[in-house]
XYZ file of C-alpha atoms in Angstrom:
684
model
C -77.600 27.169 -118.033
C -80.469 26.310 -115.716
C -77.989 25.270 -113.047
C -76.115 28.537 -113.392
C -79.322 30.530 -112.956
C -80.212 28.410 -109.908
C -76.795 29.017 -108.390
C -77.106 32.716 -109.069
C -80.502 32.842 -107.385
C -79.116 30.939 -104.396
C -76.163 33.292 -104.126
C -78.506 36.267 -104.307
C -80.664 34.862 -101.496
C -77.563 34.292 -99.382
C -76.368 37.809 -100.024
C -79.715 39.086 -98.843
C -79.506 36.930 -95.730
C -82.356 34.664 -96.753
C -82.028 31.007 -95.784
C -81.519 28.924 -98.896
C -82.602 25.829 -97.016
C -84.843 25.270 -94.064
C -83.104 24.732 -90.775
C -82.746 21.071 -89.979
C -84.515 20.174 -86.744
C -82.555 17.500 -84.976
C -84.815 17.047 -82.003
C -88.266 18.097 -80.875
C -86.990 20.613 -78.364
C -87.490 23.912 -80.074
C -89.907 26.704 -80.722
C -90.074 28.243 -84.193
C -87.061 30.381 -84.994
C -87.151 33.777 -86.648
C -86.978 34.021 -90.401
C -84.060 36.403 -90.664
C -83.365 38.341 -93.818
C -81.164 41.158 -95.002
C -77.898 41.964 -93.287
C -78.923 40.372 -89.998
C -79.710 37.074 -91.706
C -76.434 37.218 -93.610
C -74.486 37.957 -90.401
C -76.121 35.056 -88.551
C -75.443 32.726 -91.485
C -71.785 33.780 -91.630
C -71.376 33.247 -87.879
C -73.075 29.841 -88.087
C -70.856 28.907 -91.037
C -67.754 29.882 -89.031
C -68.893 27.630 -86.173
C -69.405 24.782 -88.654
C -65.854 25.234 -89.955
C -64.549 25.125 -86.361
C -66.507 21.936 -85.687
C -65.129 20.249 -88.801
C -61.589 21.426 -87.992
C -61.882 19.987 -84.487
C -62.649 16.536 -85.913
C -59.312 16.246 -87.688
C -57.135 18.770 -85.812
C -58.330 18.922 -82.180
C -57.308 22.078 -80.340
C -54.180 21.463 -78.301
C -55.641 23.118 -75.181
C -58.153 20.308 -74.722
C -61.870 19.570 -74.903
C -63.076 22.220 -72.447
C -61.197 24.938 -74.345
C -63.014 23.889 -77.527
C -66.376 23.830 -75.732
C -65.839 27.381 -74.478
C -65.251 28.604 -78.042
C -68.165 26.561 -79.386
C -70.568 27.966 -76.792
C -69.268 31.481 -77.505
C -70.098 30.955 -81.183
C -73.585 29.477 -80.696
C -75.144 31.052 -77.590
C -75.204 34.611 -79.031
C -76.979 33.241 -82.111
C -79.828 31.950 -79.928
C -80.738 35.509 -78.894
C -80.667 36.668 -82.504
C -82.484 33.687 -84.017
C -85.211 33.187 -81.382
C -87.819 35.618 -80.126
C -88.022 36.680 -76.501
C -91.755 36.010 -76.379
C -92.471 39.267 -74.553
C -94.966 41.494 -76.292
C -95.456 41.228 -80.029
C -93.103 38.926 -81.863
C -90.444 40.581 -84.014
C -88.806 39.021 -87.015
C -85.744 41.200 -86.552
C -83.705 41.197 -83.311
C -84.393 44.078 -80.929
C -81.783 46.180 -79.150
C -82.115 43.981 -76.066
C -81.482 40.879 -78.190
C -78.237 42.396 -79.469
C -77.233 43.336 -75.913
C -77.842 39.774 -74.705
C -75.918 38.367 -77.658
C -72.949 40.637 -76.908
C -73.094 39.724 -73.211
C -73.158 36.042 -74.097
C -70.082 36.424 -76.287
C -68.243 38.298 -73.514
C -68.955 35.901 -70.645
C -68.323 32.810 -72.767
C -64.912 34.059 -73.904
C -63.917 35.451 -70.499
C -62.068 32.259 -69.405
C -59.793 32.704 -72.437
C -58.850 36.326 -71.765
C -55.063 36.915 -71.722
C -55.112 38.633 -68.322
C -54.803 36.958 -64.895
C -52.947 34.001 -66.318
C -55.236 33.379 -69.284
C -57.045 30.057 -69.659
C -54.593 28.172 -67.443
C -54.975 30.826 -64.781
C -58.759 30.480 -64.914
C -58.510 26.725 -64.435
C -56.078 27.158 -61.547
C -58.711 29.201 -59.697
C -61.090 26.245 -59.574
C -62.528 26.144 -56.069
C -61.195 29.656 -55.375
C -62.950 31.870 -57.889
C -62.382 35.595 -57.750
C -65.385 37.946 -57.428
C -65.279 38.847 -61.129
C -65.336 35.123 -62.003
C -68.449 34.635 -59.873
C -70.181 37.666 -61.421
C -69.537 36.595 -65.005
C -70.418 32.982 -64.213
C -73.713 34.206 -62.797
C -74.401 36.214 -65.941
C -73.738 33.113 -68.068
C -76.122 31.106 -65.881
C -78.881 33.672 -66.388
C -78.240 33.824 -70.144
C -78.395 30.041 -70.515
C -81.685 29.841 -68.628
C -83.082 32.602 -70.844
C -81.801 30.788 -73.964
C -83.627 27.647 -72.805
C -86.804 29.618 -72.202
C -86.676 31.097 -75.697
C -86.080 27.777 -77.436
C -88.041 25.264 -75.336
C -90.421 27.183 -73.054
C -90.575 27.559 -69.283
C -90.434 23.922 -68.141
C -86.675 23.305 -68.256
C -85.735 26.733 -66.805
C -88.065 26.043 -63.865
C -86.444 22.645 -63.334
C -82.995 24.271 -63.396
C -84.095 26.875 -60.842
C -85.425 24.127 -58.574
C -82.078 22.339 -58.704
C -80.263 25.606 -57.974
C -82.565 26.222 -55.020
C -81.853 22.740 -53.710
C -78.093 23.263 -54.074
C -78.236 26.538 -52.118
C -80.878 25.750 -49.500
C -80.401 21.990 -49.170
C -78.035 22.553 -46.259
C -80.919 24.079 -44.270
C -82.991 20.903 -44.491
C -83.111 18.666 -41.393
C -80.024 16.485 -41.637
C -82.136 13.420 -40.864
C -83.836 13.813 -44.235
C -82.373 11.555 -46.941
C -82.037 14.422 -49.444
C -80.312 16.853 -47.036
C -76.701 17.817 -47.726
C -74.030 19.901 -46.079
C -74.902 23.009 -48.094
C -73.228 24.989 -50.854
C -72.650 28.729 -50.932
C -73.270 30.727 -54.087
C -69.592 30.848 -55.042
C -69.300 27.062 -54.836
C -72.343 26.648 -57.083
C -70.972 29.004 -59.739
C -67.572 27.324 -59.497
C -69.173 23.928 -60.162
C -71.052 25.345 -63.151
C -68.485 27.668 -64.713
C -65.128 26.068 -63.940
C -65.606 22.302 -63.849
C -66.199 19.404 -66.190
C -69.622 18.633 -64.738
C -71.271 22.037 -65.265
C -71.919 24.051 -68.391
C -69.020 22.360 -70.168
C -69.956 18.828 -69.150
C -70.845 15.734 -71.142
C -74.168 17.021 -72.567
C -72.576 20.087 -74.202
C -69.601 17.990 -75.288
C -71.985 15.632 -77.101
C -73.842 18.537 -78.731
C -70.599 20.169 -79.882
C -68.938 17.026 -81.228
C -71.643 14.633 -82.414
C -75.036 16.259 -82.722
C -73.917 19.327 -84.669
C -72.148 17.094 -87.200
C -75.302 15.055 -87.707
C -77.382 18.198 -88.204
C -74.905 19.361 -90.841
C -75.110 15.921 -92.449
C -78.908 16.107 -92.408
C -78.852 19.538 -94.032
C -76.512 18.327 -96.784
C -78.617 15.214 -97.353
C -81.777 17.307 -97.526
C -80.347 19.801 -100.006
C -79.047 16.960 -102.170
C -82.620 15.766 -102.773
C -82.628 12.792 -100.390
C -85.812 13.856 -98.581
C -87.793 14.029 -101.809
C -86.385 10.684 -102.947
C -87.252 8.891 -99.698
C -90.876 10.038 -99.848
C -91.203 9.269 -103.572
C -89.709 5.812 -103.051
C -92.142 5.065 -100.232
C -95.089 6.129 -102.399
C -93.932 4.039 -105.357
C -92.973 0.940 -103.374
C -96.456 -0.287 -102.460
C -98.383 0.630 -105.595
C -102.099 -0.290 -105.491
C -102.434 -2.648 -102.513
C -105.156 -1.813 -99.978
C -102.465 -1.231 -97.380
C -100.389 0.972 -99.677
C -101.355 4.326 -98.160
C -100.594 3.282 -94.574
C -97.412 1.444 -95.490
C -96.251 4.463 -97.460
C -96.711 6.784 -94.477
C -94.782 4.429 -92.177
C -91.951 3.787 -94.645
C -91.631 7.480 -95.469
C -91.473 8.305 -91.756
C -88.662 5.818 -91.238
C -86.637 6.959 -94.258
C -87.194 10.675 -93.775
C -86.209 10.335 -90.131
C -82.667 9.563 -91.235
C -82.519 13.139 -92.515
C -84.362 15.078 -89.827
C -83.933 12.984 -86.675
C -87.019 14.771 -85.339
C -90.326 13.128 -84.505
C -92.568 16.153 -84.944
C -90.779 17.476 -88.037
C -90.912 14.030 -89.667
C -94.611 13.569 -88.859
C -95.469 16.956 -90.349
C -93.271 16.506 -93.429
C -94.603 13.033 -94.206
C -98.166 14.082 -93.430
C -98.049 16.964 -95.886
C -97.287 14.466 -98.669
C -99.231 11.370 -97.622
C -102.372 12.773 -95.955
C -104.193 13.312 -99.288
C -103.469 9.675 -100.136
C -104.594 8.486 -96.687
C -107.794 10.536 -96.991
C -108.635 9.075 -100.415
C -107.984 5.594 -99.036
C -110.629 6.159 -96.366
C -108.632 6.767 -93.186
C -110.363 8.915 -90.551
C -108.287 12.044 -89.727
C -107.505 10.959 -86.155
C -106.395 7.489 -87.234
C -104.156 8.889 -89.946
C -102.720 11.501 -87.594
C -101.914 8.885 -84.972
C -100.160 6.762 -87.571
C -98.123 9.726 -88.821
C -97.135 10.732 -85.283
C -96.018 7.223 -84.356
C -94.071 6.829 -87.596
C -92.452 10.226 -87.041
C -91.341 9.422 -83.498
C -89.718 6.309 -84.888
C -87.211 8.714 -86.442
C -85.725 9.333 -82.981
C -85.696 5.614 -82.176
C -84.258 4.299 -85.436
C -80.641 3.823 -86.558
C -78.469 5.209 -87.987
C -79.448 8.666 -86.657
C -81.012 8.175 -83.255
C -82.045 11.138 -81.131
C -79.541 13.379 -79.415
C -79.868 11.433 -76.159
C -78.376 8.349 -77.849
C -75.021 10.105 -78.153
C -75.176 10.927 -74.456
C -75.846 7.242 -73.752
C -72.634 6.392 -75.596
C -70.656 8.986 -73.635
C -72.081 8.101 -70.220
C -71.427 4.377 -70.720
C -68.109 4.931 -72.501
C -69.070 2.817 -75.520
C -69.018 3.521 -79.248
C -72.017 4.964 -81.029
C -72.086 1.808 -83.161
C -72.674 -0.192 -79.974
C -75.695 1.971 -79.144
C -76.983 1.480 -82.696
C -76.683 -2.271 -82.164
C -78.713 -2.050 -78.959
C -81.446 -0.158 -80.814
C -81.830 -2.543 -83.778
C -84.266 -5.118 -82.351
C -86.412 -2.557 -80.462
C -86.686 -0.592 -83.719
C -87.854 -3.685 -85.603
C -90.420 -4.397 -82.871
C -91.612 -0.793 -82.940
C -92.258 -0.735 -86.670
C -93.695 -4.255 -86.566
C -96.307 -2.941 -84.147
C -97.123 0.012 -86.417
C -97.357 -2.140 -89.554
C -99.606 -4.671 -87.807
C -101.847 -1.812 -86.708
C -101.882 -0.543 -90.309
C -102.966 -3.952 -91.622
C -105.672 -4.193 -88.967
C -106.949 -0.692 -89.755
C -107.227 -1.621 -93.430
C -109.814 -4.226 -92.442
C -111.548 -2.226 -89.716
C -112.085 0.928 -91.762
C -112.650 -0.712 -95.157
C -109.612 1.110 -96.530
C -109.314 0.878 -100.295
C -106.482 1.073 -102.759
C -105.609 4.404 -104.338
C -103.951 5.262 -107.611
C -100.174 5.184 -107.422
C -97.840 7.338 -109.533
C -96.601 5.715 -112.734
C -92.948 5.764 -111.617
C -91.845 2.372 -110.301
C -89.799 1.901 -107.146
C -87.140 0.064 -109.156
C -86.748 2.996 -111.530
C -86.384 5.401 -108.610
C -83.801 3.137 -106.972
C -81.710 2.818 -110.107
C -81.783 6.583 -110.658
C -81.564 7.975 -107.115
C -80.629 5.004 -104.947
C -77.226 6.564 -104.360
C -78.840 8.590 -101.558
C -78.582 5.478 -99.395
C -74.809 5.362 -99.890
C -73.892 7.883 -97.224
C -76.113 6.171 -94.645
C -74.423 2.861 -95.382
C -71.001 4.502 -95.204
C -71.663 5.705 -91.656
C -72.373 2.174 -90.445
C -69.496 0.623 -92.400
C -66.953 3.148 -91.131
C -68.165 2.696 -87.569
C -67.770 -1.070 -87.977
C -64.226 -0.539 -89.281
C -63.309 1.349 -86.123
C -63.639 4.948 -87.272
C -65.012 7.414 -84.744
C -68.606 8.566 -85.093
C -67.434 12.105 -85.810
C -65.152 11.146 -88.682
C -67.693 8.673 -90.039
C -70.403 11.295 -90.344
C -67.992 13.838 -91.874
C -66.946 11.346 -94.549
C -70.607 10.503 -95.157
C -71.390 14.220 -95.496
C -68.616 14.643 -98.061
C -69.899 11.635 -99.993
C -73.465 13.017 -99.983
C -72.133 16.318 -101.317
C -70.181 14.630 -104.109
C -73.107 12.417 -105.108
C -75.406 15.427 -105.272
C -73.835 16.252 -108.644
C -75.621 13.202 -110.084
C -78.822 15.263 -109.900
C -78.620 18.538 -111.815
C -81.369 20.139 -109.726
C -79.690 19.343 -106.395
C -75.989 19.989 -106.952
C -74.233 21.298 -103.863
C -72.506 24.294 -105.351
C -70.433 26.515 -102.997
C -73.415 28.755 -102.099
C -75.506 25.694 -101.283
C -72.688 24.187 -99.210
C -72.542 27.458 -97.291
C -76.300 27.265 -96.752
C -76.134 23.639 -95.583
C -73.364 24.288 -93.046
C -75.111 27.369 -91.697
C -78.470 25.562 -91.519
C -76.855 22.661 -89.685
C -75.487 24.920 -86.944
C -78.741 26.886 -86.675
C -80.614 23.602 -86.325
C -78.546 22.617 -83.297
C -78.981 25.884 -81.355
C -81.904 24.653 -79.195
C -80.016 21.468 -78.333
C -76.957 23.521 -77.349
C -79.079 25.642 -75.014
C -80.631 22.530 -73.450
C -77.332 20.671 -73.069
C -75.481 23.628 -71.546
C -78.327 24.363 -69.126
C -78.448 20.669 -68.231
C -75.083 21.303 -66.594
C -77.072 22.847 -63.728
C -78.715 19.462 -63.150
C -75.593 17.326 -63.513
C -73.417 19.620 -61.400
C -76.025 19.772 -58.621
C -76.442 16.013 -58.466
C -72.664 15.541 -58.516
C -71.910 18.069 -55.754
C -74.794 17.067 -53.468
C -75.187 13.346 -54.173
C -78.859 13.929 -54.960
C -79.009 11.222 -57.626
C -78.043 8.416 -55.256
C -80.377 9.757 -52.575
C -83.416 9.907 -54.861
C -82.586 6.483 -56.273
C -82.512 5.121 -52.734
C -85.902 6.684 -52.007
C -87.369 5.103 -55.143
C -86.071 1.636 -54.282
C -87.048 1.921 -50.624
C -90.547 2.982 -51.652
C -90.887 -0.220 -53.680
C -89.484 -2.312 -50.818
C -92.032 -0.800 -48.456
C -94.727 -2.568 -50.498
C -93.009 -5.923 -50.999
C -89.730 -7.666 -50.120
C -89.740 -10.025 -53.092
C -86.710 -9.008 -55.235
C -88.463 -9.590 -58.575
C -91.512 -7.657 -57.406
C -89.323 -4.814 -56.092
C -87.603 -4.558 -59.482
C -90.914 -4.676 -61.360
C -92.493 -2.041 -59.127
C -89.412 0.200 -59.362
C -89.400 -0.123 -63.158
C -93.096 0.739 -63.442
C -92.701 3.737 -61.124
C -89.640 4.835 -63.093
C -91.564 4.526 -66.373
C -94.375 6.712 -65.046
C -91.873 9.233 -63.659
C -90.038 9.465 -66.992
C -93.296 9.788 -68.907
C -94.408 12.639 -66.644
C -90.983 14.274 -66.832
C -91.048 14.082 -70.617
C -94.324 15.982 -70.693
C -92.561 19.028 -69.283
C -88.971 19.030 -70.535
C -87.323 18.211 -73.887
C -86.164 14.696 -74.730
C -82.463 15.347 -74.141
C -83.011 17.012 -70.771
C -85.493 14.292 -69.816
C -82.854 11.635 -70.444
C -80.179 13.488 -68.481
C -82.458 14.000 -65.473
C -83.761 10.449 -65.703
C -80.279 8.967 -65.911
C -78.900 10.777 -62.869
C -81.977 9.910 -60.757
C -83.569 6.718 -62.103
C -80.448 5.155 -63.593
C -78.795 4.602 -60.180
C -82.002 3.010 -58.838
C -82.035 0.424 -61.619
C -78.301 -0.202 -61.305
C -78.707 -0.740 -57.552
C -81.227 -3.506 -58.263
C -78.785 -5.317 -60.542
C -79.995 -4.090 -63.940
C -77.061 -3.983 -66.407
C -76.012 -0.474 -67.404
C -76.940 -0.856 -71.126
C -80.450 -2.047 -70.245
C -80.916 0.748 -67.699
C -79.668 3.419 -70.118
C -81.874 2.263 -73.002
C -84.848 2.023 -70.632
C -84.404 5.682 -69.713
C -83.724 6.628 -73.349
C -86.910 5.061 -74.734
C -89.221 6.492 -72.099
C -87.654 9.925 -72.571
C -88.330 9.782 -76.306
C -91.875 8.445 -75.970
C -93.058 11.652 -74.354
C -93.524 12.811 -77.966
C -96.603 10.579 -78.249
C -97.743 10.692 -74.610
C -100.931 12.686 -73.905
C -101.645 15.409 -72.989
C -98.705 17.113 -74.762
C -97.613 14.623 -77.499
C -95.968 17.158 -79.805
C -95.763 14.763 -82.746
C -99.509 14.080 -82.519
C -100.255 17.801 -82.282
C -98.270 18.427 -85.458
C -99.939 15.532 -87.270
C -103.439 16.650 -86.257
C -102.692 20.086 -87.682
C -102.053 18.407 -91.042
C -105.044 16.048 -91.045
C -107.515 18.415 -89.373
C -108.416 15.737 -86.826
C -109.246 16.269 -83.176
C -105.998 16.746 -81.276
C -106.740 14.656 -78.178
C -108.223 11.816 -80.216
C -105.144 11.872 -82.445
C -102.922 11.602 -79.350
C -104.731 8.458 -78.191
C -104.437 6.918 -81.645
C -100.707 7.679 -81.659
C -100.438 6.022 -78.264
C -102.119 2.913 -79.683
C -99.687 2.694 -82.583
C -96.660 3.228 -80.318
C -97.797 0.866 -77.546
C -95.064 -1.781 -78.134
C -92.427 0.891 -77.549
C -93.960 1.660 -74.142
C -93.842 -1.956 -72.988
C -90.653 -3.275 -74.631
C -88.311 -1.181 -72.410
C -89.828 -2.890 -69.355
C -88.701 -6.181 -70.876
C -85.108 -4.850 -70.937
C -84.939 -4.580 -67.155
C -87.397 -7.057 -65.615
C -85.434 -10.234 -66.358
C -81.898 -11.143 -67.342
C -83.233 -12.381 -70.711
C -84.374 -8.837 -71.476
C -80.820 -7.928 -72.442
C -81.173 -10.209 -75.452
C -83.522 -7.616 -76.979
C -80.525 -5.274 -77.021
C -78.624 -7.884 -79.075
C -76.530 -8.783 -76.032
C -75.917 -12.427 -75.192
C -75.962 -15.726 -77.068
C -77.324 -15.958 -80.589
C -79.960 -18.492 -79.549
C -81.075 -16.240 -76.696
C -81.354 -13.245 -79.004
C -83.423 -15.235 -81.515
C -85.968 -16.712 -79.096
C -86.472 -13.485 -77.164
C -86.953 -11.557 -80.423
C -89.546 -14.079 -81.614
C -91.309 -13.962 -78.236
C -91.318 -10.156 -78.258
C -92.609 -10.152 -81.841
C -95.519 -12.389 -80.815
C -96.112 -10.062 -77.862
C -96.393 -7.163 -80.301
C -98.910 -9.197 -82.301
C -100.950 -9.810 -79.150
C -100.935 -6.124 -78.277
C -101.951 -5.190 -81.834
C -104.919 -7.574 -81.633
C -105.917 -6.188 -78.239
C -105.825 -2.551 -79.355
C -107.080 -3.065 -82.916
C -109.819 -5.627 -82.306
C -108.803 -7.778 -85.275
C -106.793 -10.976 -85.718
C -104.790 -10.774 -88.980
C -105.845 -13.586 -91.295
C -108.822 -14.536 -89.110
C -111.186 -11.633 -88.578
C -112.713 -9.444 -85.864
C -111.717 -10.147 -82.266
C -114.408 -10.040 -79.622
C -113.982 -8.628 -76.143
C -112.770 -11.891 -74.578
C -110.404 -12.504 -77.473
C -108.950 -9.006 -77.120
C -108.430 -9.438 -73.384
C -106.678 -12.766 -73.956
C -104.479 -11.175 -76.638
C -103.541 -8.277 -74.375
C -102.698 -10.681 -71.558
C -100.555 -12.718 -73.951
C -98.590 -9.610 -74.896
C -97.784 -8.822 -71.271
C -96.841 -12.425 -70.465
C -94.659 -12.826 -73.549
C -92.706 -9.651 -72.767
C -91.667 -10.974 -69.352
C -89.282 -13.298 -71.239
C -89.106 -16.125 -68.715
C -89.853 -19.660 -69.894
C -93.022 -20.190 -67.858
C -94.337 -16.726 -68.725
C -93.619 -17.170 -72.431
C -95.435 -20.528 -72.513
C -98.416 -18.979 -70.727
C -98.350 -16.075 -73.180
C -98.315 -18.408 -76.175
C -101.298 -20.262 -74.739
C -103.211 -17.009 -74.216
C -102.403 -15.859 -77.768
C -103.603 -19.188 -79.184
C -106.825 -18.858 -77.184
C -107.336 -15.333 -78.577
C -106.930 -16.569 -82.150
C -109.226 -19.576 -81.636
C -111.916 -17.435 -80.035
C -111.758 -14.999 -82.963
C -112.065 -17.907 -85.380
C -115.073 -19.319 -83.557
C -116.643 -15.863 -83.425
C -116.227 -15.509 -87.179
C -117.895 -18.851 -87.892
C -120.846 -18.204 -85.582
C -123.899 -17.101 -87.634
C -124.892 -13.532 -86.893
C -128.455 -12.519 -86.107
C -129.957 -9.619 -88.076
C -129.386 -7.286 -85.099
C -125.647 -8.055 -85.117
C -125.123 -7.311 -88.802
C -123.808 -3.786 -89.325
C -123.066 -2.564 -92.842
C -119.687 -0.958 -93.452
C -119.738 2.741 -94.264
C -120.223 3.452 -97.944
C -117.151 4.685 -99.801
C -117.688 5.905 -103.350
C -115.261 4.466 -105.887
C -112.271 6.473 -107.038
C -113.264 9.390 -109.215
C -116.914 9.363 -108.128
C -118.189 12.442 -106.349
């Protein structure tokens, strides 16, 4: 009876246009959407549901007209929803769409469907005019360009639209540059630019939108289904119950919950905020300062974009650009993920000692009891990996996993996916992908410009030549190019979303690394990791901003703490590209090579944790000299050459010995500092 009443309430909310489930945020590239209710909310939900049905149909019965035909329909179904679901930002915000929003939505539908109109030869006729567009084609292509830039502005802010306009300006005016300049080109007229964007495979309907329309939207639907089935609650409860009353329990819980919850959201900021809302009271009772706790939550949340089996949206683009399976990309990410969380957990253990963190009361429910009752939530995640290993496509694997999650939801009476809830999950999944669609379609401006003008190769040449102007030593040139590329990607990520940052970085920095002999997988993962890490890079660091809002800590201080926790992730990608052994960290090469490089990188993470935390696990506080030696050991160990690794091991041993000697040295009264007093549990 209770289930019937719940279903009735859900159906009533859907009828009124109220979202029965929060939109799933796949990536940290969006501004808050409107909360739509009434008929408008119902209409948007119905349209989003129809798009979801099309996406699922395409997996098993691809449209005979081809991929671009499907992308045109997909964009026609999603772009109008952006103008209804997101505010314009001009004047006072409105929860209901204005007349201008409806006009833009109608215009978006018209210009997106124009290539399919039955006149002038229909779709085939439109394709046959490639390179010779008619005036009406150019006009409507221009309108679509303007609408996509506006959609990006609404969902992600001004940064990416400005970047797109700069690329457009270069495409149009680049022919006026002195032809002796490396970045000069022969020039493109406006019709050629629109043709490249509107009627080619490298523009609006290029690889980025293809990835959004085939992979990412399916994973957002899967995340919505998993969330509605109670998986999010289970993952957090399991993390809380797993560590019980150990002194490190609160920190370990936050990290584990971030990792598990990230499989549902795939968003760094959303994961940090969700986990923080549950674990911050526990962290506060344990004695964590707000900034320290916020940094930990932010770093754990960003791990959601770095961790299999649901990496960030850019990971799917990596698979498409390199023409490999998504399972292959997951394999490349396994060891870096282990190193990333090893660094966070070491920092947690060090903080327990530094801040005199104490144990807190744990709920009476045991982890084993939760696993036996709700452990089935892991089944769909396992199914994705197993099906990928058996040769199924990523799209079919995630659809089967989604179906399994829906079926298993009936094991929990409070989370059964009844038809109204399935409708809500599918609609929420499509609404969650709208910002990514806007970014990926607008990214066609960048990819088409670099393709038509050769800008990527030219900028890559400038980057390499700049390094060679400083030194001629090949290893030094590669190291300098990699460091410059890392800084460039970090700065780029401060301004544009993760997906756009990867696309821009790949077309500009990727060729530079490939020119210097870096294997394509290492170069792609290098760009991927630095694009993602903008989420914890000051002064923007969106994940840290969200976490500080939960803990009440100072925002900038929280950003620096997040940077400390995520430090191994900033240095490990350099190891991918600096030496040939770096590929072993992507699980490529001999088994022995993979093992010794993983051990060396793990010790490097330990050295970095000692340097940033000021504590040697199992020994005690690390003095200034010990910390410097530990930091040096981390850098040497990550170079992954025999001589460097031996030197790094020596430096790490010196750091540990110095800390041990420092601990045994008697302290004078002036050196003794009492730890801050923490009242016992329950005492005011």
